[in-house]
mmCIF file of C-alpha atoms in Angstrom:
data_model
loop_
_atom_site.group_PDB
_atom_site.id
_atom_site.type_symbol
_atom_site.label_atom_id
_atom_site.label_comp_id
_atom_site.label_asym_id
_atom_site.label_seq_id
_atom_site.Cartn_x
_atom_site.Cartn_y
_atom_site.Cartn_z
ATOM 1 C CA MET F 1 -8.244 77.696 -132.574
ATOM 2 C CA LEU F 2 -8.520 81.288 -131.382
ATOM 3 C CA ALA F 3 -4.767 81.802 -131.710
ATOM 4 C CA GLN F 4 -4.875 80.607 -135.311
ATOM 5 C CA LEU F 5 -7.781 82.929 -136.133
ATOM 6 C CA LEU F 6 -6.047 85.929 -134.561
ATOM 7 C CA LEU F 7 -2.838 85.105 -136.413
ATOM 8 C CA ASN F 8 -4.814 84.906 -139.656
ATOM 9 C CA ILE F 9 -6.286 88.363 -139.029
ATOM 10 C CA VAL F 10 -2.810 89.749 -138.255
ATOM 11 C CA ILE F 11 -1.502 88.259 -141.513
ATOM 12 C CA ALA F 12 -4.393 89.896 -143.387
ATOM 13 C CA PHE F 13 -3.554 93.307 -141.861
ATOM 14 C CA LEU F 14 0.152 92.835 -142.652
ATOM 15 C CA TRP F 15 -0.823 91.988 -146.209
ATOM 16 C CA MET F 16 -2.748 95.255 -146.399
ATOM 17 C CA LEU F 17 0.264 97.169 -145.083
ATOM 18 C CA LEU F 18 2.589 95.534 -147.616
ATOM 19 C CA ILE F 19 0.249 96.366 -150.501
ATOM 20 C CA ASP F 20 0.528 100.014 -149.344
ATOM 21 C CA GLU F 21 -2.897 101.383 -150.216
ATOM 22 C CA ASP F 22 -4.150 104.749 -148.983
ATOM 23 C CA LYS F 23 -7.349 103.469 -147.426
ATOM 24 C CA PHE F 24 -8.917 100.271 -146.148
ATOM 25 C CA ILE F 25 -10.078 98.129 -149.055
ATOM 26 C CA LEU F 26 -12.038 95.018 -148.168
ATOM 27 C CA GLU F 27 -10.834 93.058 -151.192
ATOM 28 C CA THR F 28 -7.205 93.528 -150.158
ATOM 29 C CA PHE F 29 -8.006 92.430 -146.607
ATOM 30 C CA PHE F 30 -9.854 89.372 -147.946
ATOM 31 C CA ALA F 31 -6.908 88.493 -150.210
ATOM 32 C CA GLY F 32 -4.605 88.753 -147.193
ATOM 33 C CA PHE F 33 -6.992 86.600 -145.188
ATOM 34 C CA LEU F 34 -6.839 83.915 -147.904
ATOM 35 C CA VAL F 35 -3.044 84.117 -147.922
ATOM 36 C CA GLY F 36 -3.143 83.765 -144.129
ATOM 37 C CA ILE F 37 -5.328 80.664 -144.414
ATOM 38 C CA GLY F 38 -2.734 79.107 -146.698
ATOM 39 C CA VAL F 39 0.164 80.017 -144.403
ATOM 40 C CA ILE F 40 -1.601 78.744 -141.283
ATOM 41 C CA PHE F 41 -2.662 75.547 -143.038
ATOM 42 C CA LEU F 42 0.947 74.846 -143.964
ATOM 43 C CA MET F 43 2.130 75.593 -140.416
ATOM 44 C CA HIS F 44 -0.786 74.353 -138.275
ATOM 45 C CA ARG F 45 1.050 71.262 -137.047
ATOM 46 C CA PHE F 46 3.450 73.556 -135.155
ATOM 47 C CA PHE F 47 0.528 74.911 -133.108
ATOM 48 C CA GLY F 48 -0.233 71.466 -131.694
ATOM 49 C CA THR F 49 -3.934 71.772 -132.552
ATOM 50 C CA ARG F 50 -6.163 71.056 -135.509
ATOM 51 C CA PHE F 51 -6.474 73.548 -138.336
ATOM 52 C CA TYR F 52 -9.130 76.024 -137.182
ATOM 53 C CA LEU F 53 -11.219 75.985 -140.355
ATOM 54 C CA ARG F 54 -11.970 72.281 -139.783
ATOM 55 C CA ARG F 55 -13.870 73.251 -136.640
ATOM 56 C CA VAL F 56 -15.689 76.008 -138.524
ATOM 57 C CA PHE F 57 -16.753 73.516 -141.211
ATOM 58 C CA ALA F 58 -17.774 71.011 -138.517
ATOM 59 C CA THR F 59 -19.938 73.692 -136.865
ATOM 60 C CA PHE F 60 -21.558 74.489 -140.207
ATOM 61 C CA LYS F 61 -22.163 70.764 -140.751
ATOM 62 C CA LEU F 62 -23.775 70.499 -137.285
ATOM 63 C CA LEU F 63 -26.133 73.357 -138.155
ATOM 64 C CA LEU F 64 -27.084 71.665 -141.430
ATOM 65 C CA ILE F 65 -27.729 68.362 -139.652
ATOM 66 C CA PHE F 66 -29.861 70.121 -137.049
ATOM 67 C CA ASN F 67 -31.919 71.928 -139.699
ATOM 68 C CA SER F 68 -32.442 68.689 -141.599
ATOM 69 C CA GLU F 69 -33.542 66.823 -138.465
ATOM 70 C CA LEU F 70 -35.759 69.736 -137.446
ATOM 71 C CA ILE F 71 -37.599 69.685 -140.772
ATOM 72 C CA GLN F 72 -37.972 65.895 -140.780
ATOM 73 C CA SER F 73 -39.295 65.745 -137.225
ATOM 74 C CA SER F 74 -41.622 68.698 -137.832
ATOM 75 C CA VAL F 75 -43.152 66.912 -140.807
ATOM 76 C CA LEU F 76 -43.569 63.770 -138.701
ATOM 77 C CA VAL F 77 -45.286 65.696 -135.898
ATOM 78 C CA LEU F 78 -47.551 67.470 -138.405
ATOM 79 C CA LYS F 79 -48.581 64.105 -139.855
ATOM 80 C CA GLN F 80 -49.440 62.880 -136.368
ATOM 81 C CA ILE F 81 -51.400 66.010 -135.485
ATOM 82 C CA LEU F 82 -53.328 66.198 -138.757
ATOM 83 C CA SER F 83 -54.267 62.519 -138.868
ATOM 84 C CA PRO F 84 -57.919 61.781 -138.026
ATOM 85 C CA ARG F 85 -56.943 59.388 -135.258
ATOM 86 C CA LEU F 86 -54.167 60.074 -132.846
ATOM 87 C CA LYS F 87 -52.238 56.805 -132.778
ATOM 88 C CA ILE F 88 -49.318 57.592 -130.544
ATOM 89 C CA GLN F 89 -47.805 55.871 -127.573
ATOM 90 C CA PRO F 90 -45.712 58.359 -125.613
ATOM 91 C CA GLY F 91 -42.939 56.940 -123.519
ATOM 92 C CA ILE F 92 -39.501 57.317 -122.053
ATOM 93 C CA PHE F 93 -36.388 55.445 -123.088
ATOM 94 C CA ARG F 94 -32.792 55.410 -121.930
ATOM 95 C CA HIS F 95 -29.846 56.285 -124.176
ATOM 96 C CA GLU F 96 -26.185 55.896 -123.250
ATOM 97 C CA THR F 97 -24.143 58.612 -124.873
ATOM 98 C CA VAL F 98 -20.472 58.673 -125.809
ATOM 99 C CA LEU F 99 -20.226 62.388 -125.050
ATOM 100 C CA ARG F 100 -18.426 63.267 -121.824
ATOM 101 C CA SER F 101 -18.042 66.984 -121.179
ATOM 102 C CA ASP F 102 -20.799 69.154 -119.745
ATOM 103 C CA LEU F 103 -20.784 71.293 -122.902
ATOM 104 C CA GLU F 104 -21.300 68.258 -125.138
ATOM 105 C CA ILE F 105 -24.109 66.850 -122.977
ATOM 106 C CA THR F 106 -25.813 70.253 -122.890
ATOM 107 C CA MET F 107 -25.517 70.636 -126.660
ATOM 108 C CA ILE F 108 -27.036 67.246 -127.440
ATOM 109 C CA SER F 109 -29.817 67.798 -124.907
ATOM 110 C CA LEU F 110 -30.709 71.181 -126.374
ATOM 111 C CA LEU F 111 -30.486 70.005 -129.981
ATOM 112 C CA LEU F 112 -32.753 67.042 -129.282
ATOM 113 C CA THR F 113 -35.187 69.136 -127.253
ATOM 114 C CA LEU F 114 -35.449 71.702 -130.047
ATOM 115 C CA THR F 115 -36.608 69.032 -132.486
ATOM 116 C CA PRO F 116 -40.361 68.421 -132.139
ATOM 117 C CA GLY F 117 -41.636 65.222 -130.631
ATOM 118 C CA SER F 118 -38.782 64.501 -128.235
ATOM 119 C CA VAL F 119 -37.404 65.930 -125.032
ATOM 120 C CA VAL F 120 -34.450 65.055 -122.829
ATOM 121 C CA MET F 121 -36.049 64.721 -119.425
ATOM 122 C CA GLU F 122 -33.029 63.910 -117.307
ATOM 123 C CA VAL F 123 -29.322 63.307 -117.465
ATOM 124 C CA SER F 124 -27.761 60.813 -115.082
ATOM 125 C CA PRO F 125 -25.398 62.198 -112.411
ATOM 126 C CA GLU F 126 -22.464 60.582 -114.224
ATOM 127 C CA GLY F 127 -23.510 62.392 -117.412
ATOM 128 C CA ASN F 128 -23.399 59.352 -119.694
ATOM 129 C CA VAL F 129 -27.110 58.412 -119.763
ATOM 130 C CA LEU F 130 -29.947 60.492 -121.207
ATOM 131 C CA TYR F 131 -33.600 59.786 -120.443
ATOM 132 C CA VAL F 132 -35.572 60.831 -123.500
ATOM 133 C CA HIS F 133 -39.345 61.292 -123.754
ATOM 134 C CA ALA F 134 -40.716 60.622 -127.214
ATOM 135 C CA MET F 135 -44.140 61.418 -128.594
ATOM 136 C CA ASP F 136 -44.464 57.976 -130.181
ATOM 137 C CA VAL F 137 -41.963 55.500 -128.762
ATOM 138 C CA GLU F 138 -42.847 52.551 -130.981
ATOM 139 C CA ASN F 139 -42.553 54.362 -134.309
ATOM 140 C CA GLU F 140 -40.065 57.128 -133.519
ATOM 141 C CA ARG F 141 -37.501 55.426 -131.303
ATOM 142 C CA GLY F 142 -35.326 54.377 -134.239
ATOM 143 C CA ALA F 143 -35.532 57.834 -135.777
ATOM 144 C CA ILE F 144 -34.640 59.516 -132.491
ATOM 145 C CA LEU F 145 -31.738 57.123 -131.936
ATOM 146 C CA SER F 146 -30.390 57.899 -135.407
ATOM 147 C CA GLN F 147 -30.825 61.609 -134.642
ATOM 148 C CA LEU F 148 -28.866 61.162 -131.428
ATOM 149 C CA LYS F 149 -26.057 59.302 -133.224
ATOM 150 C CA ASN F 150 -25.856 61.997 -135.928
ATOM 151 C CA PHE F 151 -25.793 64.762 -133.311
ATOM 152 C CA GLU F 152 -23.173 62.946 -131.206
ATOM 153 C CA LYS F 153 -20.856 62.507 -134.173
ATOM 154 C CA ALA F 154 -21.234 66.125 -135.282
ATOM 155 C CA ILE F 155 -20.793 67.473 -131.729
ATOM 156 C CA MET F 156 -17.605 65.453 -131.271
ATOM 157 C CA GLU F 157 -16.240 66.912 -134.532
ATOM 158 C CA VAL F 158 -16.901 70.413 -133.227
ATOM 159 C CA THR F 159 -15.682 70.057 -129.658
ATOM 160 C CA ARG F 160 -12.774 67.627 -129.910
#
């Protein structure tokens, strides 16, 4: 991915040199960058890796998913806090994850911990089981499991 990005920047600078302008003009560099994207897209199979902009889009998608889940869980926690009676049953449940690398496990743990109402308490030594504490296990377990599945899918798109 990094090699493709650097090559794209080199193509953009070469484009600027071929246009032969007296000073650095951002529009010319951007046009060269777009030409570089096209060239690298046509030749990315020779690099033996995925096209680098797919990972950039996957990262952007992960951020959008996180923001969406953050807002939804914040609203849910606010409803619980502002209700006259606190009807919650906190608890811990076990979730087996399909993620394998330390980076992926860390990312899903941090993303889930940053959303209100849930916390990853422990990761098994093998790294495939997460122990998650939820504010209301009975009502939120399904929502947290769907959050975990969405995060896992998005993380795999970014890292693999």
